[in-house]
Short mmCIF file of N, CA and C in Angstrom, two decimals:
data_model
loop_
_atom_site.label_atom_id
_atom_site.label_comp_id
_atom_site.label_asym_id
_atom_site.label_seq_id
_atom_site.Cartn_x
_atom_site.Cartn_y
_atom_site.Cartn_z
N MET A 1 122.89 96.53 101.10
CA MET A 1 122.28 95.53 100.18
C MET A 1 123.25 95.20 98.90
N GLY A 2 123.40 93.90 98.95
CA GLY A 2 124.16 93.65 97.18
C GLY A 2 123.51 93.20 96.79
N PHE A 3 123.73 94.00 95.23
CA PHE A 3 122.88 93.99 94.12
C PHE A 3 123.42 93.02 92.88
N LYS A 4 122.74 92.62 92.33
CA LYS A 4 122.92 91.54 91.33
C LYS A 4 122.23 92.33 90.19
N GLU A 5 123.49 92.10 88.95
CA GLU A 5 122.98 93.02 87.92
C GLU A 5 122.23 92.05 86.80
N ILE A 6 120.77 92.75 86.32
CA ILE A 6 120.10 91.71 85.48
C ILE A 6 119.70 92.54 84.11
N GLN A 7 119.12 91.96 83.08
CA GLN A 7 118.91 92.39 82.15
C GLN A 7 117.35 93.33 82.29
N PRO A 8 117.30 93.96 81.77
CA PRO A 8 116.07 94.91 81.90
C PRO A 8 114.63 93.95 81.58
N GLU A 9 114.51 92.90 80.82
CA GLU A 9 113.63 91.97 80.66
C GLU A 9 113.10 91.30 81.63
N GLN A 10 114.24 90.99 82.85
CA GLN A 10 114.43 90.42 83.64
C GLN A 10 113.54 91.14 85.11
N LEU A 11 113.55 92.48 84.80
CA LEU A 11 112.41 93.13 85.79
C LEU A 11 111.77 92.59 87.11
N PRO A 12 111.91 92.51 88.05
CA PRO A 12 110.50 91.31 88.75
C PRO A 12 109.29 92.11 89.00
N ASP A 13 109.43 93.49 88.88
CA ASP A 13 108.27 94.40 89.04
C ASP A 13 107.77 94.72 88.16
N ASN A 14 106.34 95.61 88.41
CA ASN A 14 105.49 96.26 87.53
C ASN A 14 105.87 97.71 87.79
N PRO A 15 106.73 98.08 86.35
CA PRO A 15 106.91 99.55 86.17
C PRO A 15 106.09 100.40 86.47
N PHE A 16 104.78 100.35 86.39
CA PHE A 16 103.60 101.29 86.92
C PHE A 16 103.75 101.22 88.18
N LYS A 17 103.53 100.18 89.23
CA LYS A 17 103.57 100.37 90.36
C LYS A 17 104.89 101.05 90.88
N LEU A 18 105.64 100.16 90.31
CA LEU A 18 107.06 101.05 91.17
C LEU A 18 107.22 102.53 90.88
N ILE A 19 107.04 103.14 89.70
CA ILE A 19 107.09 104.55 89.59
C ILE A 19 105.73 105.30 90.03
N GLY A 20 104.59 104.89 89.85
CA GLY A 20 103.43 105.80 89.77
C GLY A 20 103.09 105.38 91.11
N LYS A 21 103.07 104.30 91.92
CA LYS A 21 102.81 104.17 93.35
C LYS A 21 103.83 104.46 94.48
N ASP A 22 105.21 103.45 94.16
CA ASP A 22 105.88 103.36 94.88
C ASP A 22 107.02 104.45 95.09
N TRP A 23 106.88 105.35 94.21
CA TRP A 23 107.75 106.42 94.29
C TRP A 23 109.45 105.80 93.74
N MET A 24 110.14 106.82 93.48
CA MET A 24 111.50 106.53 92.90
C MET A 24 112.40 107.72 93.48
N LEU A 25 113.90 107.46 93.74
CA LEU A 25 114.31 108.77 94.05
C LEU A 25 115.36 108.64 92.55
N ILE A 26 115.57 110.17 91.86
CA ILE A 26 116.32 110.08 91.18
C ILE A 26 117.60 110.82 91.30
N THR A 27 118.65 110.15 91.08
CA THR A 27 119.94 110.97 91.36
C THR A 27 120.51 110.91 90.53
N ALA A 28 121.54 111.88 90.12
CA ALA A 28 122.20 112.54 89.43
C ALA A 28 123.40 113.57 90.32
N GLY A 29 124.48 113.27 89.18
CA GLY A 29 125.78 114.17 89.58
C GLY A 29 127.04 113.17 89.46
N THR A 30 127.98 113.26 90.33
CA THR A 30 129.10 112.27 90.53
C THR A 30 129.21 111.99 91.83
N PRO A 31 130.05 111.06 92.13
CA PRO A 31 130.15 110.86 93.86
C PRO A 31 130.38 111.95 94.20
N GLU A 32 131.17 112.58 93.90
CA GLU A 32 131.73 113.89 94.66
C GLU A 32 130.55 114.91 94.83
N SER A 33 129.80 115.30 94.14
CA SER A 33 129.03 116.22 93.80
C SER A 33 127.24 115.70 93.37
N PHE A 34 126.22 115.26 93.79
CA PHE A 34 125.42 114.78 93.45
C PHE A 34 124.02 115.31 93.82
N ASN A 35 122.77 115.03 93.75
CA ASN A 35 121.32 115.36 94.17
C ASN A 35 120.46 114.50 94.01
N THR A 36 119.71 114.28 94.61
CA THR A 36 118.36 113.39 94.57
C THR A 36 117.16 114.10 95.16
N MET A 37 116.14 113.25 94.12
CA MET A 37 114.83 113.92 94.08
C MET A 37 114.03 112.65 94.17
N THR A 38 112.51 112.63 94.89
CA THR A 38 111.32 111.89 94.80
C THR A 38 110.84 111.95 93.47
N ALA A 39 110.48 111.13 92.83
CA ALA A 39 109.47 111.52 91.78
C ALA A 39 108.51 110.41 91.63
N SER A 40 107.24 110.67 90.84
CA SER A 40 105.98 109.23 90.88
C SER A 40 105.73 109.36 89.49
N TRP A 41 106.91 109.92 88.39
CA TRP A 41 106.89 110.10 87.02
C TRP A 41 107.64 109.35 86.20
N GLY A 42 107.54 109.10 85.07
CA GLY A 42 108.76 108.41 84.41
C GLY A 42 108.11 107.61 83.88
N GLY A 43 109.58 106.94 83.23
CA GLY A 43 108.82 105.33 82.44
C GLY A 43 110.12 104.68 82.28
N LEU A 44 109.72 103.09 81.59
CA LEU A 44 110.49 102.56 80.91
C LEU A 44 109.99 102.16 79.52
N GLY A 45 111.22 101.83 78.80
CA GLY A 45 110.55 101.51 77.45
C GLY A 45 111.46 101.15 76.45
N VAL A 46 111.24 101.26 75.29
CA VAL A 46 112.44 100.98 73.95
C VAL A 46 112.25 102.18 73.33
N LEU A 47 113.36 102.57 72.36
CA LEU A 47 113.46 103.81 71.85
C LEU A 47 114.57 103.71 70.89
N TRP A 48 114.17 103.53 69.73
CA TRP A 48 115.14 102.98 68.40
C TRP A 48 115.99 101.98 68.95
N GLU A 49 115.18 100.86 69.27
CA GLU A 49 116.08 99.39 69.66
C GLU A 49 116.67 99.86 70.70
N LYS A 50 116.55 100.58 71.62
CA LYS A 50 117.53 100.75 72.86
C LYS A 50 116.49 100.79 74.04
N LYS A 51 117.08 99.99 75.21
CA LYS A 51 116.27 100.11 76.33
C LYS A 51 116.48 101.40 77.12
N VAL A 52 115.28 101.95 77.28
CA VAL A 52 115.21 103.21 78.01
C VAL A 52 114.47 103.28 79.58
N ALA A 53 115.09 104.30 80.29
CA ALA A 53 114.38 105.04 81.33
C ALA A 53 113.94 106.58 80.85
N PHE A 54 113.36 106.84 81.51
CA PHE A 54 113.07 108.28 81.41
C PHE A 54 112.64 109.14 82.28
N CYS A 55 112.68 109.91 82.67
CA CYS A 55 112.00 110.71 83.95
C CYS A 55 112.08 112.52 83.23
N PHE A 56 110.92 112.87 84.09
CA PHE A 56 110.81 114.74 83.58
C PHE A 56 111.38 115.47 85.08
N ILE A 57 112.28 116.48 84.55
CA ILE A 57 112.80 117.36 85.83
C ILE A 57 112.50 118.62 85.22
N ARG A 58 111.85 119.17 86.20
CA ARG A 58 111.62 120.95 85.40
C ARG A 58 113.01 121.51 86.02
N PRO A 59 113.23 122.69 85.01
CA PRO A 59 114.31 122.99 85.03
C PRO A 59 114.94 124.12 86.51
N THR A 60 113.62 124.67 87.09
CA THR A 60 113.78 125.25 88.43
C THR A 60 114.19 124.05 89.46
N ARG A 61 113.95 122.96 89.65
CA ARG A 61 114.60 121.82 90.34
C ARG A 61 116.07 121.80 90.34
N HIS A 62 116.66 121.94 91.78
CA HIS A 62 118.09 121.90 91.86
C HIS A 62 118.82 120.23 91.14
N THR A 63 118.12 119.37 90.84
CA THR A 63 118.38 118.09 90.07
C THR A 63 118.55 118.42 88.89
N PHE A 64 117.87 119.58 88.16
CA PHE A 64 118.21 119.53 86.71
C PHE A 64 119.44 119.66 86.40
N GLY A 65 120.05 120.54 86.99
CA GLY A 65 121.61 121.01 86.40
C GLY A 65 122.39 119.79 86.78
N PHE A 66 122.34 118.76 87.70
CA PHE A 66 123.18 117.21 87.66
C PHE A 66 122.58 116.90 86.37
N MET A 67 121.54 117.06 86.18
CA MET A 67 120.80 115.77 85.16
C MET A 67 121.54 116.40 83.72
N GLU A 68 121.69 117.65 83.10
CA GLU A 68 122.05 118.04 82.20
C GLU A 68 123.95 117.49 82.09
N LYS A 69 124.39 117.53 83.27
CA LYS A 69 125.72 117.42 82.78
C LYS A 69 126.17 115.65 83.22
N ALA A 70 125.48 115.21 83.74
CA ALA A 70 125.39 113.76 84.08
C ALA A 70 125.28 112.81 82.76
N GLU A 71 126.61 111.76 82.95
CA GLU A 71 126.38 110.95 81.70
C GLU A 71 125.64 109.56 82.19
N GLU A 72 125.15 109.43 83.38
CA GLU A 72 124.09 108.62 83.80
C GLU A 72 123.77 109.02 84.69
N PHE A 73 122.52 108.25 85.45
CA PHE A 73 121.99 108.67 86.83
C PHE A 73 121.35 107.41 87.02
N THR A 74 120.72 107.66 88.45
CA THR A 74 120.05 106.50 88.87
C THR A 74 118.88 106.40 89.41
N LEU A 75 117.84 105.71 89.05
CA LEU A 75 116.56 105.57 89.61
C LEU A 75 116.51 104.38 91.11
N SER A 76 116.22 104.51 92.29
CA SER A 76 116.23 103.79 93.11
C SER A 76 114.81 103.74 93.70
N PHE A 77 114.43 102.29 93.83
CA PHE A 77 113.23 101.83 94.76
C PHE A 77 113.38 101.40 96.02
N PHE A 78 112.68 101.61 96.92
CA PHE A 78 112.58 101.18 97.87
C PHE A 78 111.13 100.43 98.40
N GLU A 79 111.43 99.76 99.95
CA GLU A 79 110.27 99.24 100.23
C GLU A 79 109.69 100.32 101.23
N GLY A 80 108.49 99.75 101.55
CA GLY A 80 107.55 101.09 102.36
C GLY A 80 107.98 101.56 103.52
N GLN A 81 109.08 100.75 104.02
CA GLN A 81 109.43 101.49 105.54
C GLN A 81 110.77 102.80 104.63
N HIS A 82 110.57 103.02 104.07
CA HIS A 82 111.30 104.42 103.95
C HIS A 82 110.78 105.30 103.03
N ARG A 83 109.27 105.06 103.30
CA ARG A 83 108.26 106.39 102.45
C ARG A 83 108.63 107.71 102.83
N LYS A 84 108.58 107.32 104.46
CA LYS A 84 109.25 108.97 105.22
C LYS A 84 110.50 109.69 104.50
N ALA A 85 111.49 108.73 104.19
CA ALA A 85 112.81 109.01 103.61
C ALA A 85 112.31 109.78 102.16
N LEU A 86 111.79 109.01 101.55
CA LEU A 86 111.54 109.55 99.95
C LEU A 86 110.82 110.74 99.99
N ALA A 87 109.60 110.88 101.29
CA ALA A 87 108.78 112.37 101.60
C ALA A 87 109.65 113.34 101.69
N PHE A 88 110.40 113.07 102.72
CA PHE A 88 111.69 114.16 102.90
C PHE A 88 112.19 114.78 101.80
N CYS A 89 112.73 113.57 100.68
CA CYS A 89 113.39 114.03 99.71
C CYS A 89 112.75 115.16 98.74
N GLY A 90 111.53 114.65 98.74
CA GLY A 90 110.47 115.34 97.79
C GLY A 90 109.84 116.51 98.23
N SER A 91 110.07 116.84 99.60
CA SER A 91 109.90 118.30 100.37
C SER A 91 110.76 119.30 100.36
N HIS A 92 111.94 118.59 100.24
CA HIS A 92 113.25 119.64 100.48
C HIS A 92 114.00 119.76 99.57
N SER A 93 114.33 120.88 99.26
CA SER A 93 115.44 121.19 98.01
C SER A 93 116.90 120.97 98.66
N GLY A 94 118.23 120.50 97.78
CA GLY A 94 119.26 120.20 97.78
C GLY A 94 119.91 121.46 97.96
N ARG A 95 119.09 122.41 97.02
CA ARG A 95 119.78 124.04 97.09
C ARG A 95 120.51 124.56 98.80
N ASP A 96 119.27 123.93 99.60
CA ASP A 96 119.02 124.36 101.19
C ASP A 96 118.85 123.67 102.48
N THR A 97 119.14 122.16 101.73
CA THR A 97 118.83 121.16 102.94
C THR A 97 119.83 119.81 102.37
N ASP A 98 120.66 119.46 103.49
CA ASP A 98 121.61 118.27 103.26
C ASP A 98 120.40 117.38 103.54
N LYS A 99 120.01 116.74 101.92
CA LYS A 99 118.90 115.51 102.06
C LYS A 99 119.42 114.51 102.79
N ILE A 100 120.79 114.20 102.40
CA ILE A 100 121.13 112.75 102.89
C ILE A 100 121.29 112.71 104.52
N LYS A 101 121.35 113.66 105.13
CA LYS A 101 121.34 113.72 106.44
C LYS A 101 119.83 114.01 107.01
N GLY A 102 119.14 114.79 106.02
CA GLY A 102 117.76 114.47 106.59
C GLY A 102 116.93 113.77 106.23
N SER A 103 117.07 112.50 105.29
CA SER A 103 116.56 111.35 105.10
C SER A 103 117.06 110.10 105.65
N GLY A 104 118.29 110.34 105.84
CA GLY A 104 119.02 108.97 106.87
C GLY A 104 119.33 108.08 105.83
N LEU A 105 119.15 108.36 104.55
CA LEU A 105 119.45 107.16 103.65
C LEU A 105 121.03 107.33 103.47
N VAL A 106 121.68 106.10 103.16
CA VAL A 106 123.15 106.16 102.88
C VAL A 106 123.71 105.65 101.52
N PRO A 107 124.35 106.78 100.91
CA PRO A 107 124.45 106.86 99.62
C PRO A 107 125.37 105.72 99.18
N VAL A 108 125.49 105.33 98.30
CA VAL A 108 126.77 104.40 97.59
C VAL A 108 127.31 105.05 96.58
N LYS A 109 128.52 105.05 96.67
CA LYS A 109 129.27 106.11 95.49
C LYS A 109 130.09 104.64 94.57
N LYS A 110 129.54 104.45 93.45
CA LYS A 110 130.07 103.26 92.54
C LYS A 110 130.04 104.04 91.18
N ASP A 111 131.36 103.86 90.70
CA ASP A 111 131.98 104.58 89.70
C ASP A 111 131.57 105.86 89.17
N LYS A 112 130.89 106.34 88.47
CA LYS A 112 130.35 107.37 88.14
C LYS A 112 129.07 107.93 88.79
N VAL A 113 128.23 106.79 89.29
CA VAL A 113 126.64 107.21 89.84
C VAL A 113 126.77 107.15 91.49
N VAL A 114 125.59 107.23 91.78
CA VAL A 114 125.36 107.31 93.33
C VAL A 114 123.87 106.59 93.48
N TYR A 115 123.60 105.72 94.17
CA TYR A 115 122.47 105.21 94.57
C TYR A 115 122.20 104.99 95.88
N PHE A 116 121.20 104.37 96.37
CA PHE A 116 121.28 104.42 98.02
C PHE A 116 121.15 102.60 98.73
N GLU A 117 121.89 102.34 99.72
CA GLU A 117 122.16 101.04 100.38
C GLU A 117 120.78 100.55 100.62
N GLU A 118 119.83 101.51 100.98
CA GLU A 118 118.54 101.15 101.35
C GLU A 118 117.59 100.60 100.50
N ALA A 119 117.96 100.69 99.33
CA ALA A 119 117.15 100.48 97.77
C ALA A 119 116.82 98.78 97.53
N ARG A 120 115.92 98.93 97.14
CA ARG A 120 115.86 97.14 97.10
C ARG A 120 116.19 97.25 95.30
N LEU A 121 116.35 98.13 94.37
CA LEU A 121 115.98 97.97 93.13
C LEU A 121 116.49 99.51 92.73
N VAL A 122 117.72 99.34 91.72
CA VAL A 122 118.55 100.49 91.63
C VAL A 122 118.32 99.92 89.56
N LEU A 123 118.11 101.01 89.09
CA LEU A 123 118.35 101.25 87.69
C LEU A 123 119.46 102.21 87.63
N VAL A 124 120.15 101.90 86.54
CA VAL A 124 121.37 102.79 86.26
C VAL A 124 121.31 102.84 84.52
#
């Protein structure tokens, strides 16, 4: 899918629905080594005059170590037909499972981040 860069104020969706109901994939690491996890918590806002996205990851999660080292991460949002792939990524650990193979999602490696071809919206 071809993406168009927009400013946060132009976000066409309700962030409460995006995050809380539709779920998202949090992806961190590098194009060479990354992990993704499903989440339905987090938020968007302003902190000290900067636009921010925030999410909470338990230290026991495999993605936590990638987030600790990453300068940037992505939040990928999908249409409903990808719910099964998101459920897979949320119920399997990247320590033990190849989530990309298991979910069938296609990673896009761009600059320092990874997102997914099937996503309809990506926040970096």
